[in-house]
């Protein structure tokens, strides 16, 4: 809109010039809109890529740690705090009655010191994230802990969490296996700022990966135990077969049999010294020995009193 203080019409050229400026203004508005849409789209793509990279990284940690679950928990919390813009995270396992902290990240010195002297079961008050997860079996989002009745009533664990841990907004995501609660991941922010649905979904993915890692370690250890049992059984069967071969090849000489028995017993039983003795009359006499300990001379047999 253009105005003049005096009565003087705008010329056609001036009107055309203003129309050109108006068209340029529209172009500028559209450029800004497109640029913002592009920036938002790029941010979404970057966020999605970071999340995919994080989940892939955790899967790599799982594959590299078939017998140790701790590196997986640590990687999950590192990625959860970074990608959810949180300052503190905790992973707890649930034994059916209580949560037990197995990994943490970003604890303040004051809060960590408080935990050393107080119970770590911050789920005993009904408004806690832990208790709500046990009841609901779904992610629990607390916008501001200071607005809860438990904080206002002075509940010690919650007051410590807020005042010593610096926690205002909290998110708890359950770790579930076949509908059974096995643990939880908690992420927290100092400021009152809600977690987005994408961040909640991401932590839920991390919770699923934690359950997979726990199951992988359990199955791997079971497999190791089973393999060890099979190997032990095979070694024992081989040893007995070897001794039977010695027996069949020495029908008139027992010494090779005794030597084979002593050697196999030491090896398969994890013993460093084995002695085989025979009772001859009133004495024990060593007939085979495998190991470094000097063999004792024959000694008298202790006999029970027939009376």
PDB file of C-alpha atoms in Angstrom:
ATOM      1  CA  UNK A   1       0.000   0.000   0.000  1.00  0.00           C
ATOM      2  CA  UNK A   2       1.410   3.397  -1.013  1.00  0.00           C
ATOM      3  CA  UNK A   3       0.033   6.797  -0.006  1.00  0.00           C
ATOM      4  CA  UNK A   4       0.719  10.462  -0.799  1.00  0.00           C
ATOM      5  CA  UNK A   5      -0.120  13.465   1.270  1.00  0.00           C
ATOM      6  CA  UNK A   6      -1.043  15.475  -1.791  1.00  0.00           C
ATOM      7  CA  UNK A   7      -3.656  14.677  -4.420  1.00  0.00           C
ATOM      8  CA  UNK A   8      -1.489  13.254  -7.210  1.00  0.00           C
ATOM      9  CA  UNK A   9      -2.274  10.013  -9.012  1.00  0.00           C
ATOM     10  CA  UNK A  10       0.307   7.246  -9.259  1.00  0.00           C
ATOM     11  CA  UNK A  11       1.457   6.660 -12.796  1.00  0.00           C
ATOM     12  CA  UNK A  12       1.043   3.362 -14.616  1.00  0.00           C
ATOM     13  CA  UNK A  13       4.810   2.835 -14.398  1.00  0.00           C
ATOM     14  CA  UNK A  14       4.733   3.325 -10.603  1.00  0.00           C
ATOM     15  CA  UNK A  15       1.807   0.932 -10.304  1.00  0.00           C
ATOM     16  CA  UNK A  16       3.675  -1.664 -12.375  1.00  0.00           C
ATOM     17  CA  UNK A  17       6.763  -1.147 -10.203  1.00  0.00           C
ATOM     18  CA  UNK A  18       4.715  -1.746  -7.059  1.00  0.00           C
ATOM     19  CA  UNK A  19       3.218  -4.873  -8.615  1.00  0.00           C
ATOM     20  CA  UNK A  20       6.770  -6.084  -9.289  1.00  0.00           C
ATOM     21  CA  UNK A  21       7.700  -5.437  -5.656  1.00  0.00           C
ATOM     22  CA  UNK A  22       4.573  -7.300  -4.540  1.00  0.00           C
ATOM     23  CA  UNK A  23       5.516 -10.283  -6.688  1.00  0.00           C
ATOM     24  CA  UNK A  24       9.036 -10.226  -5.234  1.00  0.00           C
ATOM     25  CA  UNK A  25       7.592 -10.143  -1.717  1.00  0.00           C
ATOM     26  CA  UNK A  26       5.524 -13.236  -2.540  1.00  0.00           C
ATOM     27  CA  UNK A  27       8.651 -14.933  -3.916  1.00  0.00           C
ATOM     28  CA  UNK A  28      10.536 -14.063  -0.713  1.00  0.00           C
ATOM     29  CA  UNK A  29       7.725 -15.437   1.463  1.00  0.00           C
ATOM     30  CA  UNK A  30       7.655 -18.650  -0.569  1.00  0.00           C
ATOM     31  CA  UNK A  31      11.445 -18.946  -0.432  1.00  0.00           C
ATOM     32  CA  UNK A  32      11.424 -18.633   3.345  1.00  0.00           C
ATOM     33  CA  UNK A  33       8.596 -21.198   3.604  1.00  0.00           C
ATOM     34  CA  UNK A  34      10.411 -23.652   1.346  1.00  0.00           C
ATOM     35  CA  UNK A  35      13.702 -23.080   3.164  1.00  0.00           C
ATOM     36  CA  UNK A  36      12.076 -23.734   6.536  1.00  0.00           C
ATOM     37  CA  UNK A  37      10.364 -26.845   5.180  1.00  0.00           C
ATOM     38  CA  UNK A  38      13.697 -28.025   3.785  1.00  0.00           C
ATOM     39  CA  UNK A  39      15.451 -27.301   7.073  1.00  0.00           C
ATOM     40  CA  UNK A  40      12.740 -29.176   8.990  1.00  0.00           C
ATOM     41  CA  UNK A  41      12.938 -32.066   6.543  1.00  0.00           C
ATOM     42  CA  UNK A  42      16.723 -32.147   6.806  1.00  0.00           C
ATOM     43  CA  UNK A  43      16.428 -32.112  10.596  1.00  0.00           C
ATOM     44  CA  UNK A  44      13.995 -35.035  10.445  1.00  0.00           C
ATOM     45  CA  UNK A  45      16.288 -36.956   8.105  1.00  0.00           C
ATOM     46  CA  UNK A  46      19.300 -36.208  10.320  1.00  0.00           C
ATOM     47  CA  UNK A  47      17.382 -37.288  13.422  1.00  0.00           C
ATOM     48  CA  UNK A  48      16.213 -40.483  11.736  1.00  0.00           C
ATOM     49  CA  UNK A  49      19.743 -41.216  10.538  1.00  0.00           C
ATOM     50  CA  UNK A  50      21.172 -40.638  14.016  1.00  0.00           C
ATOM     51  CA  UNK A  51      18.564 -42.942  15.516  1.00  0.00           C
ATOM     52  CA  UNK A  52      19.214 -45.657  12.941  1.00  0.00           C
ATOM     53  CA  UNK A  53      22.956 -45.279  13.506  1.00  0.00           C
ATOM     54  CA  UNK A  54      22.446 -45.584  17.271  1.00  0.00           C
ATOM     55  CA  UNK A  55      20.319 -48.724  16.988  1.00  0.00           C
ATOM     56  CA  UNK A  56      22.851 -50.248  14.575  1.00  0.00           C
ATOM     57  CA  UNK A  57      25.678 -49.388  16.965  1.00  0.00           C
ATOM     58  CA  UNK A  58      23.893 -51.082  19.864  1.00  0.00           C
ATOM     59  CA  UNK A  59      23.323 -54.183  17.731  1.00  0.00           C
ATOM     60  CA  UNK A  60      27.066 -54.251  17.013  1.00  0.00           C
ATOM     61  CA  UNK A  61      27.804 -54.033  20.738  1.00  0.00           C
ATOM     62  CA  UNK A  62      25.370 -56.915  21.324  1.00  0.00           C
ATOM     63  CA  UNK A  63      27.159 -59.037  18.722  1.00  0.00           C
ATOM     64  CA  UNK A  64      30.565 -58.234  20.237  1.00  0.00           C
ATOM     65  CA  UNK A  65      29.477 -58.985  23.816  1.00  0.00           C
ATOM     66  CA  UNK A  66      27.845 -62.432  23.786  1.00  0.00           C
ATOM     67  CA  UNK A  67      28.721 -63.090  27.431  1.00  0.00           C
ATOM     68  CA  UNK A  68      28.817 -59.557  28.924  1.00  0.00           C
ATOM     69  CA  UNK A  69      25.655 -57.458  29.103  1.00  0.00           C
ATOM     70  CA  UNK A  70      27.217 -54.340  30.691  1.00  0.00           C
ATOM     71  CA  UNK A  71      28.671 -52.816  27.479  1.00  0.00           C
ATOM     72  CA  UNK A  72      25.206 -53.042  25.903  1.00  0.00           C
ATOM     73  CA  UNK A  73      23.556 -51.232  28.829  1.00  0.00           C
ATOM     74  CA  UNK A  74      26.229 -48.519  28.763  1.00  0.00           C
ATOM     75  CA  UNK A  75      25.832 -47.998  24.994  1.00  0.00           C
ATOM     76  CA  UNK A  76      22.050 -47.758  25.345  1.00  0.00           C
ATOM     77  CA  UNK A  77      22.240 -45.074  28.032  1.00  0.00           C
ATOM     78  CA  UNK A  78      24.887 -43.087  26.147  1.00  0.00           C
ATOM     79  CA  UNK A  79      22.721 -42.971  23.030  1.00  0.00           C
ATOM     80  CA  UNK A  80      19.499 -42.370  24.960  1.00  0.00           C
ATOM     81  CA  UNK A  81      20.847 -39.308  26.752  1.00  0.00           C
ATOM     82  CA  UNK A  82      22.407 -37.872  23.584  1.00  0.00           C
ATOM     83  CA  UNK A  83      19.518 -38.417  21.176  1.00  0.00           C
ATOM     84  CA  UNK A  84      16.781 -37.510  23.662  1.00  0.00           C
ATOM     85  CA  UNK A  85      18.627 -34.402  24.886  1.00  0.00           C
ATOM     86  CA  UNK A  86      18.560 -35.707  28.451  1.00  0.00           C
ATOM     87  CA  UNK A  87      21.118 -35.105  31.186  1.00  0.00           C
ATOM     88  CA  UNK A  88      20.642 -38.319  33.148  1.00  0.00           C
ATOM     89  CA  UNK A  89      19.610 -41.904  32.407  1.00  0.00           C
ATOM     90  CA  UNK A  90      19.260 -45.102  34.431  1.00  0.00           C
ATOM     91  CA  UNK A  91      18.704 -48.727  33.463  1.00  0.00           C
ATOM     92  CA  UNK A  92      17.184 -50.990  36.092  1.00  0.00           C
ATOM     93  CA  UNK A  93      16.342 -54.685  36.072  1.00  0.00           C
ATOM     94  CA  UNK A  94      13.175 -55.932  37.789  1.00  0.00           C
ATOM     95  CA  UNK A  95      13.174 -59.131  39.846  1.00  0.00           C
ATOM     96  CA  UNK A  96       9.420 -59.312  40.320  1.00  0.00           C
ATOM     97  CA  UNK A  97       9.408 -57.193  43.471  1.00  0.00           C
ATOM     98  CA  UNK A  98      12.013 -54.455  43.141  1.00  0.00           C
ATOM     99  CA  UNK A  99      14.062 -52.606  40.557  1.00  0.00           C
ATOM    100  CA  UNK A 100      17.853 -52.926  40.753  1.00  0.00           C
ATOM    101  CA  UNK A 101      20.087 -50.302  39.143  1.00  0.00           C
ATOM    102  CA  UNK A 102      22.627 -51.908  36.796  1.00  0.00           C
ATOM    103  CA  UNK A 103      23.740 -48.915  34.714  1.00  0.00           C
ATOM    104  CA  UNK A 104      23.560 -45.142  35.018  1.00  0.00           C
ATOM    105  CA  UNK A 105      24.771 -42.028  33.241  1.00  0.00           C
ATOM    106  CA  UNK A 106      24.910 -38.342  34.172  1.00  0.00           C
ATOM    107  CA  UNK A 107      24.389 -38.621  37.937  1.00  0.00           C
ATOM    108  CA  UNK A 108      25.358 -35.483  39.812  1.00  0.00           C
ATOM    109  CA  UNK A 109      27.973 -35.913  42.506  1.00  0.00           C
ATOM    110  CA  UNK A 110      25.452 -35.000  45.205  1.00  0.00           C
ATOM    111  CA  UNK A 111      22.862 -37.480  43.975  1.00  0.00           C
ATOM    112  CA  UNK A 112      25.448 -40.270  43.634  1.00  0.00           C
ATOM    113  CA  UNK A 113      26.622 -39.579  47.206  1.00  0.00           C
ATOM    114  CA  UNK A 114      23.017 -39.719  48.439  1.00  0.00           C
ATOM    115  CA  UNK A 115      22.515 -43.093  46.740  1.00  0.00           C
ATOM    116  CA  UNK A 116      25.475 -44.520  48.649  1.00  0.00           C
ATOM    117  CA  UNK A 117      23.723 -43.915  51.958  1.00  0.00           C
ATOM    118  CA  UNK A 118      20.077 -44.408  51.000  1.00  0.00           C
ATOM    119  CA  UNK A 119      17.968 -47.099  49.372  1.00  0.00           C
ATOM    120  CA  UNK A 120      17.983 -47.102  45.590  1.00  0.00           C
ATOM    121  CA  UNK A 121      14.341 -48.138  45.370  1.00  0.00           C
ATOM    122  CA  UNK A 122      12.766 -44.904  44.181  1.00  0.00           C
ATOM    123  CA  UNK A 123       9.642 -46.786  43.240  1.00  0.00           C
ATOM    124  CA  UNK A 124       7.957 -47.187  46.596  1.00  0.00           C
ATOM    125  CA  UNK A 125       5.740 -44.107  46.367  1.00  0.00           C
ATOM    126  CA  UNK A 126       2.655 -44.549  44.146  1.00  0.00           C
ATOM    127  CA  UNK A 127       3.453 -41.577  41.878  1.00  0.00           C
ATOM    128  CA  UNK A 128       6.924 -42.835  40.954  1.00  0.00           C
ATOM    129  CA  UNK A 129       7.704 -43.691  37.348  1.00  0.00           C
ATOM    130  CA  UNK A 130       8.648 -47.230  38.398  1.00  0.00           C
ATOM    131  CA  UNK A 131       5.384 -47.954  40.208  1.00  0.00           C
ATOM    132  CA  UNK A 132       3.331 -46.504  37.368  1.00  0.00           C
ATOM    133  CA  UNK A 133       5.193 -48.685  34.854  1.00  0.00           C
ATOM    134  CA  UNK A 134       4.575 -51.811  36.947  1.00  0.00           C
ATOM    135  CA  UNK A 135       0.867 -50.992  37.002  1.00  0.00           C
ATOM    136  CA  UNK A 136       0.457 -49.811  33.396  1.00  0.00           C
ATOM    137  CA  UNK A 137       3.126 -51.849  31.566  1.00  0.00           C
ATOM    138  CA  UNK A 138       3.690 -48.923  29.175  1.00  0.00           C
ATOM    139  CA  UNK A 139       5.913 -45.820  28.896  1.00  0.00           C
ATOM    140  CA  UNK A 140       5.299 -43.263  31.651  1.00  0.00           C
ATOM    141  CA  UNK A 141       5.922 -39.576  30.955  1.00  0.00           C
ATOM    142  CA  UNK A 142       6.183 -37.111  33.868  1.00  0.00           C
ATOM    143  CA  UNK A 143       6.245 -33.493  32.689  1.00  0.00           C
ATOM    144  CA  UNK A 144       7.305 -31.978  36.024  1.00  0.00           C
ATOM    145  CA  UNK A 145       8.185 -33.922  39.164  1.00  0.00           C
ATOM    146  CA  UNK A 146       7.830 -30.763  41.239  1.00  0.00           C
ATOM    147  CA  UNK A 147       4.102 -30.728  40.514  1.00  0.00           C
ATOM    148  CA  UNK A 148       3.545 -34.195  42.001  1.00  0.00           C
ATOM    149  CA  UNK A 149       1.897 -34.703  45.367  1.00  0.00           C
ATOM    150  CA  UNK A 150       4.794 -36.925  46.497  1.00  0.00           C
ATOM    151  CA  UNK A 151       7.317 -34.140  45.944  1.00  0.00           C
ATOM    152  CA  UNK A 152       5.113 -31.573  47.664  1.00  0.00           C
ATOM    153  CA  UNK A 153       4.667 -33.898  50.628  1.00  0.00           C
ATOM    154  CA  UNK A 154       8.449 -34.240  50.956  1.00  0.00           C
ATOM    155  CA  UNK A 155       8.929 -37.860  49.856  1.00  0.00           C
ATOM    156  CA  UNK A 156      12.726 -38.307  50.399  1.00  0.00           C
ATOM    157  CA  UNK A 157      13.620 -40.287  47.223  1.00  0.00           C
ATOM    158  CA  UNK A 158      11.674 -37.951  44.962  1.00  0.00           C
ATOM    159  CA  UNK A 159      12.985 -34.830  46.673  1.00  0.00           C
ATOM    160  CA  UNK A 160      16.549 -36.160  46.254  1.00  0.00           C
ATOM    161  CA  UNK A 161      15.872 -36.960  42.594  1.00  0.00           C
ATOM    162  CA  UNK A 162      14.661 -33.400  41.942  1.00  0.00           C
ATOM    163  CA  UNK A 163      16.925 -31.342  44.183  1.00  0.00           C
ATOM    164  CA  UNK A 164      20.121 -33.407  44.074  1.00  0.00           C
ATOM    165  CA  UNK A 165      19.704 -35.089  40.697  1.00  0.00           C
ATOM    166  CA  UNK A 166      18.268 -32.014  39.011  1.00  0.00           C
ATOM    167  CA  UNK A 167      15.389 -33.956  37.446  1.00  0.00           C
ATOM    168  CA  UNK A 168      12.204 -32.173  36.365  1.00  0.00           C
ATOM    169  CA  UNK A 169      10.854 -34.002  33.288  1.00  0.00           C
ATOM    170  CA  UNK A 170      11.142 -37.792  33.298  1.00  0.00           C
ATOM    171  CA  UNK A 171      10.407 -40.653  30.926  1.00  0.00           C
ATOM    172  CA  UNK A 172      10.298 -44.303  31.911  1.00  0.00           C
ATOM    173  CA  UNK A 173      10.045 -47.054  29.310  1.00  0.00           C
ATOM    174  CA  UNK A 174       9.481 -50.673  30.402  1.00  0.00           C
ATOM    175  CA  UNK A 175      11.632 -53.564  29.189  1.00  0.00           C
ATOM    176  CA  UNK A 176       9.281 -56.480  28.569  1.00  0.00           C
ATOM    177  CA  UNK A 177       9.693 -60.089  27.524  1.00  0.00           C
ATOM    178  CA  UNK A 178       6.555 -61.976  26.505  1.00  0.00           C
ATOM    179  CA  UNK A 179       4.406 -59.523  28.449  1.00  0.00           C
ATOM    180  CA  UNK A 180       6.537 -59.801  31.590  1.00  0.00           C
ATOM    181  CA  UNK A 181       8.335 -56.764  33.014  1.00  0.00           C
ATOM    182  CA  UNK A 182      12.095 -57.417  33.215  1.00  0.00           C
ATOM    183  CA  UNK A 183      13.416 -53.887  33.626  1.00  0.00           C
ATOM    184  CA  UNK A 184      13.110 -50.238  32.658  1.00  0.00           C
ATOM    185  CA  UNK A 185      15.035 -47.377  31.062  1.00  0.00           C
ATOM    186  CA  UNK A 186      14.634 -43.923  32.643  1.00  0.00           C
ATOM    187  CA  UNK A 187      15.714 -40.710  30.905  1.00  0.00           C
ATOM    188  CA  UNK A 188      15.495 -37.321  32.611  1.00  0.00           C
ATOM    189  CA  UNK A 189      15.770 -33.611  31.844  1.00  0.00           C
ATOM    190  CA  UNK A 190      16.737 -30.703  34.040  1.00  0.00           C
ATOM    191  CA  UNK A 191      14.186 -28.380  32.444  1.00  0.00           C
ATOM    192  CA  UNK A 192      10.447 -28.867  32.120  1.00  0.00           C
ATOM    193  CA  UNK A 193      10.227 -29.990  28.487  1.00  0.00           C
ATOM    194  CA  UNK A 194       8.206 -32.919  27.214  1.00  0.00           C
ATOM    195  CA  UNK A 195       9.830 -35.758  25.289  1.00  0.00           C
ATOM    196  CA  UNK A 196       8.550 -36.128  21.726  1.00  0.00           C
ATOM    197  CA  UNK A 197       6.782 -39.228  20.502  1.00  0.00           C
ATOM    198  CA  UNK A 198       9.797 -40.028  18.308  1.00  0.00           C
ATOM    199  CA  UNK A 199      12.047 -39.934  21.375  1.00  0.00           C
ATOM    200  CA  UNK A 200       9.654 -42.158  23.302  1.00  0.00           C
ATOM    201  CA  UNK A 201       9.609 -44.599  20.382  1.00  0.00           C
ATOM    202  CA  UNK A 202      13.419 -44.512  20.239  1.00  0.00           C
ATOM    203  CA  UNK A 203      13.811 -45.367  23.931  1.00  0.00           C
ATOM    204  CA  UNK A 204      11.237 -48.136  23.423  1.00  0.00           C
ATOM    205  CA  UNK A 205      13.470 -49.523  20.670  1.00  0.00           C
ATOM    206  CA  UNK A 206      16.441 -49.362  23.035  1.00  0.00           C
ATOM    207  CA  UNK A 207      14.375 -51.226  25.663  1.00  0.00           C
ATOM    208  CA  UNK A 208      13.630 -53.973  23.133  1.00  0.00           C
ATOM    209  CA  UNK A 209      17.335 -54.196  22.277  1.00  0.00           C
ATOM    210  CA  UNK A 210      18.227 -54.479  25.964  1.00  0.00           C
ATOM    211  CA  UNK A 211      15.826 -57.424  26.316  1.00  0.00           C
ATOM    212  CA  UNK A 212      17.344 -59.043  23.211  1.00  0.00           C
ATOM    213  CA  UNK A 213      20.837 -58.600  24.659  1.00  0.00           C
ATOM    214  CA  UNK A 214      19.808 -60.134  28.002  1.00  0.00           C
ATOM    215  CA  UNK A 215      18.281 -63.119  26.223  1.00  0.00           C
ATOM    216  CA  UNK A 216      21.325 -63.505  23.954  1.00  0.00           C
ATOM    217  CA  UNK A 217      23.687 -63.609  26.919  1.00  0.00           C
ATOM    218  CA  UNK A 218      21.475 -66.146  28.698  1.00  0.00           C
ATOM    219  CA  UNK A 219      21.260 -68.397  25.641  1.00  0.00           C
ATOM    220  CA  UNK A 220      24.988 -68.072  24.938  1.00  0.00           C
ATOM    221  CA  UNK A 221      25.865 -69.063  28.498  1.00  0.00           C
ATOM    222  CA  UNK A 222      23.432 -71.971  28.361  1.00  0.00           C
ATOM    223  CA  UNK A 223      25.041 -73.072  25.105  1.00  0.00           C
ATOM    224  CA  UNK A 224      28.510 -72.797  26.631  1.00  0.00           C
ATOM    225  CA  UNK A 225      27.398 -74.868  29.622  1.00  0.00           C
ATOM    226  CA  UNK A 226      25.807 -77.450  27.368  1.00  0.00           C
ATOM    227  CA  UNK A 227      28.906 -77.612  25.172  1.00  0.00           C
ATOM    228  CA  UNK A 228      31.096 -78.002  28.244  1.00  0.00           C
ATOM    229  CA  UNK A 229      28.888 -80.838  29.491  1.00  0.00           C
ATOM    230  CA  UNK A 230      29.000 -82.547  26.094  1.00  0.00           C
ATOM    231  CA  UNK A 231      32.773 -82.108  25.882  1.00  0.00           C
ATOM    232  CA  UNK A 232      33.239 -83.453  29.413  1.00  0.00           C
ATOM    233  CA  UNK A 233      31.019 -86.442  28.670  1.00  0.00           C
ATOM    234  CA  UNK A 234      32.890 -87.135  25.433  1.00  0.00           C
ATOM    235  CA  UNK A 235      36.255 -86.913  27.177  1.00  0.00           C
ATOM    236  CA  UNK A 236      35.082 -89.298  29.877  1.00  0.00           C
ATOM    237  CA  UNK A 237      33.746 -91.769  27.327  1.00  0.00           C
ATOM    238  CA  UNK A 238      37.014 -91.545  25.385  1.00  0.00           C
ATOM    239  CA  UNK A 239      39.018 -92.099  28.558  1.00  0.00           C
ATOM    240  CA  UNK A 240      37.017 -95.179  29.555  1.00  0.00           C
ATOM    241  CA  UNK A 241      37.339 -96.517  26.003  1.00  0.00           C
ATOM    242  CA  UNK A 242      41.113 -95.950  26.114  1.00  0.00           C
ATOM    243  CA  UNK A 243      41.384 -97.781  29.420  1.00  0.00           C
ATOM    244  CA  UNK A 244      39.336-100.671  28.032  1.00  0.00           C
ATOM    245  CA  UNK A 245      41.777-100.834  25.113  1.00  0.00           C
ATOM    246  CA  UNK A 246      44.697-100.988  27.549  1.00  0.00           C
ATOM    247  CA  UNK A 247      42.928-103.747  29.485  1.00  0.00           C
ATOM    248  CA  UNK A 248      42.358-105.744  26.320  1.00  0.00           C
ATOM    249  CA  UNK A 249      45.958-105.247  25.180  1.00  0.00           C
ATOM    250  CA  UNK A 250      47.442-106.237  28.591  1.00  0.00           C
ATOM    251  CA  UNK A 251      45.689-109.429  29.653  1.00  0.00           C
ATOM    252  CA  UNK A 252      48.604-110.502  31.857  1.00  0.00           C
ATOM    253  CA  UNK A 253      49.923-107.126  33.110  1.00  0.00           C
ATOM    254  CA  UNK A 254      47.846-104.727  35.246  1.00  0.00           C
ATOM    255  CA  UNK A 255      50.515-102.005  35.448  1.00  0.00           C
ATOM    256  CA  UNK A 256      49.636-100.308  32.105  1.00  0.00           C
ATOM    257  CA  UNK A 257      46.010-100.260  33.216  1.00  0.00           C
ATOM    258  CA  UNK A 258      46.838 -98.657  36.571  1.00  0.00           C
ATOM    259  CA  UNK A 259      49.032 -96.054  34.851  1.00  0.00           C
ATOM    260  CA  UNK A 260      46.296 -95.206  32.331  1.00  0.00           C
ATOM    261  CA  UNK A 261      43.698 -94.918  35.103  1.00  0.00           C
ATOM    262  CA  UNK A 262      45.914 -92.579  37.160  1.00  0.00           C
ATOM    263  CA  UNK A 263      46.702 -90.353  34.164  1.00  0.00           C
ATOM    264  CA  UNK A 264      43.055 -90.148  33.035  1.00  0.00           C
ATOM    265  CA  UNK A 265      41.800 -89.448  36.566  1.00  0.00           C
ATOM    266  CA  UNK A 266      44.266 -86.578  36.995  1.00  0.00           C
ATOM    267  CA  UNK A 267      43.437 -85.046  33.617  1.00  0.00           C
ATOM    268  CA  UNK A 268      39.648 -85.358  33.685  1.00  0.00           C
ATOM    269  CA  UNK A 269      39.183 -84.480  37.362  1.00  0.00           C
ATOM    270  CA  UNK A 270      41.547 -81.498  37.322  1.00  0.00           C
ATOM    271  CA  UNK A 271      43.829 -83.082  39.917  1.00  0.00           C
ATOM    272  CA  UNK A 272      47.578 -82.494  39.972  1.00  0.00           C
ATOM    273  CA  UNK A 273      48.467 -85.748  41.749  1.00  0.00           C
ATOM    274  CA  UNK A 274      46.890 -89.223  41.720  1.00  0.00           C
ATOM    275  CA  UNK A 275      47.989 -92.405  43.508  1.00  0.00           C
ATOM    276  CA  UNK A 276      46.513 -95.898  43.158  1.00  0.00           C
ATOM    277  CA  UNK A 277      47.159 -98.247  46.093  1.00  0.00           C
ATOM    278  CA  UNK A 278      46.355-101.894  46.576  1.00  0.00           C
ATOM    279  CA  UNK A 279      45.713-103.623  49.863  1.00  0.00           C
ATOM    280  CA  UNK A 280      48.249-106.406  50.320  1.00  0.00           C
ATOM    281  CA  UNK A 281      47.956-108.177  53.607  1.00  0.00           C
ATOM    282  CA  UNK A 282      48.074-105.549  56.303  1.00  0.00           C
ATOM    283  CA  UNK A 283      49.496-102.772  54.113  1.00  0.00           C
ATOM    284  CA  UNK A 284      48.571-100.279  51.404  1.00  0.00           C
ATOM    285  CA  UNK A 285      51.100-100.323  48.575  1.00  0.00           C
ATOM    286  CA  UNK A 286      51.289 -97.744  45.763  1.00  0.00           C
ATOM    287  CA  UNK A 287      51.043 -99.427  42.362  1.00  0.00           C
ATOM    288  CA  UNK A 288      50.603 -96.319  40.148  1.00  0.00           C
ATOM    289  CA  UNK A 289      51.341 -92.617  40.475  1.00  0.00           C
ATOM    290  CA  UNK A 290      50.749 -89.521  38.329  1.00  0.00           C
ATOM    291  CA  UNK A 291      51.921 -86.171  39.664  1.00  0.00           C
ATOM    292  CA  UNK A 292      54.754 -84.365  41.464  1.00  0.00           C
ATOM    293  CA  UNK A 293      54.074 -85.373  45.092  1.00  0.00           C
ATOM    294  CA  UNK A 294      56.453 -88.076  46.386  1.00  0.00           C
ATOM    295  CA  UNK A 295      54.694 -91.375  47.013  1.00  0.00           C
ATOM    296  CA  UNK A 296      54.444 -92.470  50.630  1.00  0.00           C
ATOM    297  CA  UNK A 297      55.900 -95.875  51.509  1.00  0.00           C
ATOM    298  CA  UNK A 298      53.538 -98.753  52.273  1.00  0.00           C
ATOM    299  CA  UNK A 299      51.526 -98.201  55.431  1.00  0.00           C
ATOM    300  CA  UNK A 300      49.388-100.372  57.662  1.00  0.00           C
ATOM    301  CA  UNK A 301      45.707-100.931  56.832  1.00  0.00           C
ATOM    302  CA  UNK A 302      43.321 -99.682  59.471  1.00  0.00           C
ATOM    303  CA  UNK A 303      40.874-102.505  60.169  1.00  0.00           C
ATOM    304  CA  UNK A 304      37.595-102.227  61.984  1.00  0.00           C
ATOM    305  CA  UNK A 305      37.184-104.030  65.284  1.00  0.00           C
ATOM    306  CA  UNK A 306      34.950-107.041  64.515  1.00  0.00           C
ATOM    307  CA  UNK A 307      33.425-106.694  67.969  1.00  0.00           C
TER     308      UNK A 307
END
